[in-house]
């Protein structure tokens, strides 16, 4: 679908990452197309030592069980209770404790204005003020706070604004620096659209809602016209993609 970038140019996955970060950073003008993205200096890691499905992506969604947010400010990994959680980048722990719907939460300050959030933990295994390295063990998966089952809610803010973590967390090296999780090829993305759900970009293990017509126009330029369906078909396509299968 669409054209391939010239050697040395940004990939489509990078362009999506730029767009996700730019949405959060536009007000302070920290990111522009053609410039080096701010997150390039951060050495990201996957939060586990093996791959887990993303059960809920970033952005608008129906409320899970009537308790979850309808504007999801992070991505959820469907991991079992007490699965070990690892820091997605090096930094300093700035919060540990109970925080509203997050339940047991850890927040880590990273370079370049990034902060990562680890919600719903069963147990926190790091102290406020500690310095952590990328991939360091920090806690265990749980279902505390507003949660309908065991999972890790991973959020990332850039200069105080939540952005989609998926473009640089999904596909990053595992926490133990072994082989990275399987990721979609750059030309394996598709746009889907339905009357009630709007439009979204998906691939194997990747889903991102397109919140405005401007985002949809950019996505069309990269991936072509959307596949049109009803809301039920949209939900099925999303589920297939999140499970790590090409839709």
PDB file of N, CA and C in Angstrom, residues 8 13 31 105 110 113 163 167 177 194 206 210-211 245-246:
ATOM      1  N   UNK A   8      17.216   5.767   4.169  1.00  0.00           N
ATOM      2  CA  UNK A   8      17.645   6.812   5.072  1.00  0.00           C
ATOM      3  C   UNK A   8      16.518   7.714   5.525  1.00  0.00           C
ATOM      4  N   UNK A  13       6.137   3.700  10.270  1.00  0.00           N
ATOM      5  CA  UNK A  13       5.989   3.572  11.724  1.00  0.00           C
ATOM      6  C   UNK A  13       6.553   4.816  12.422  1.00  0.00           C
ATOM      7  N   UNK A  31       8.181  19.420  18.337  1.00  0.00           N
ATOM      8  CA  UNK A  31       8.382  18.437  17.282  1.00  0.00           C
ATOM      9  C   UNK A  31       7.883  19.003  15.965  1.00  0.00           C
ATOM     10  N   UNK A 105       0.194   2.605  41.534  1.00  0.00           N
ATOM     11  CA  UNK A 105       0.811   3.270  40.389  1.00  0.00           C
ATOM     12  C   UNK A 105       2.265   3.623  40.668  1.00  0.00           C
ATOM     13  N   UNK A 110      11.752  10.388  32.786  1.00  0.00           N
ATOM     14  CA  UNK A 110      12.825  10.050  31.851  1.00  0.00           C
ATOM     15  C   UNK A 110      13.410  11.317  31.232  1.00  0.00           C
ATOM     16  N   UNK A 113      11.687  15.158  28.837  1.00  0.00           N
ATOM     17  CA  UNK A 113      10.324  15.498  29.213  1.00  0.00           C
ATOM     18  C   UNK A 113       9.345  14.350  29.241  1.00  0.00           C
ATOM     19  N   UNK A 163       0.582  10.831  25.343  1.00  0.00           N
ATOM     20  CA  UNK A 163       0.738  10.468  23.941  1.00  0.00           C
ATOM     21  C   UNK A 163       0.635   8.953  23.819  1.00  0.00           C
ATOM     22  N   UNK A 167       3.961   3.365  19.317  1.00  0.00           N
ATOM     23  CA  UNK A 167       4.979   3.397  18.256  1.00  0.00           C
ATOM     24  C   UNK A 167       6.404   3.166  18.724  1.00  0.00           C
ATOM     25  N   UNK A 177      16.840  -7.145  27.109  1.00  0.00           N
ATOM     26  CA  UNK A 177      17.656  -6.838  25.922  1.00  0.00           C
ATOM     27  C   UNK A 177      17.773  -7.999  24.949  1.00  0.00           C
ATOM     28  N   UNK A 194     -15.712   3.058  10.235  1.00  0.00           N
ATOM     29  CA  UNK A 194     -17.131   2.717  10.347  1.00  0.00           C
ATOM     30  C   UNK A 194     -17.894   3.942  10.830  1.00  0.00           C
ATOM     31  N   UNK A 206      -0.862  -3.711  16.320  1.00  0.00           N
ATOM     32  CA  UNK A 206      -0.877  -2.237  16.378  1.00  0.00           C
ATOM     33  C   UNK A 206      -2.269  -1.717  16.062  1.00  0.00           C
ATOM     34  N   UNK A 210      -7.768   7.459  14.772  1.00  0.00           N
ATOM     35  CA  UNK A 210      -7.453   8.731  14.118  1.00  0.00           C
ATOM     36  C   UNK A 210      -8.493   9.753  14.568  1.00  0.00           C
ATOM     37  N   UNK A 211      -8.129  10.629  15.517  1.00  0.00           N
ATOM     38  CA  UNK A 211      -9.138  11.448  16.205  1.00  0.00           C
ATOM     39  C   UNK A 211      -9.697  12.603  15.388  1.00  0.00           C
ATOM     40  N   UNK A 245      -2.349 -10.399  14.945  1.00  0.00           N
ATOM     41  CA  UNK A 245      -2.571 -11.029  13.662  1.00  0.00           C
ATOM     42  C   UNK A 245      -2.864  -9.966  12.608  1.00  0.00           C
ATOM     43  N   UNK A 246      -2.322 -10.132  11.422  1.00  0.00           N
ATOM     44  CA  UNK A 246      -2.621  -9.184  10.339  1.00  0.00           C
ATOM     45  C   UNK A 246      -4.094  -9.259   9.985  1.00  0.00           C
TER      46      UNK A 246
END
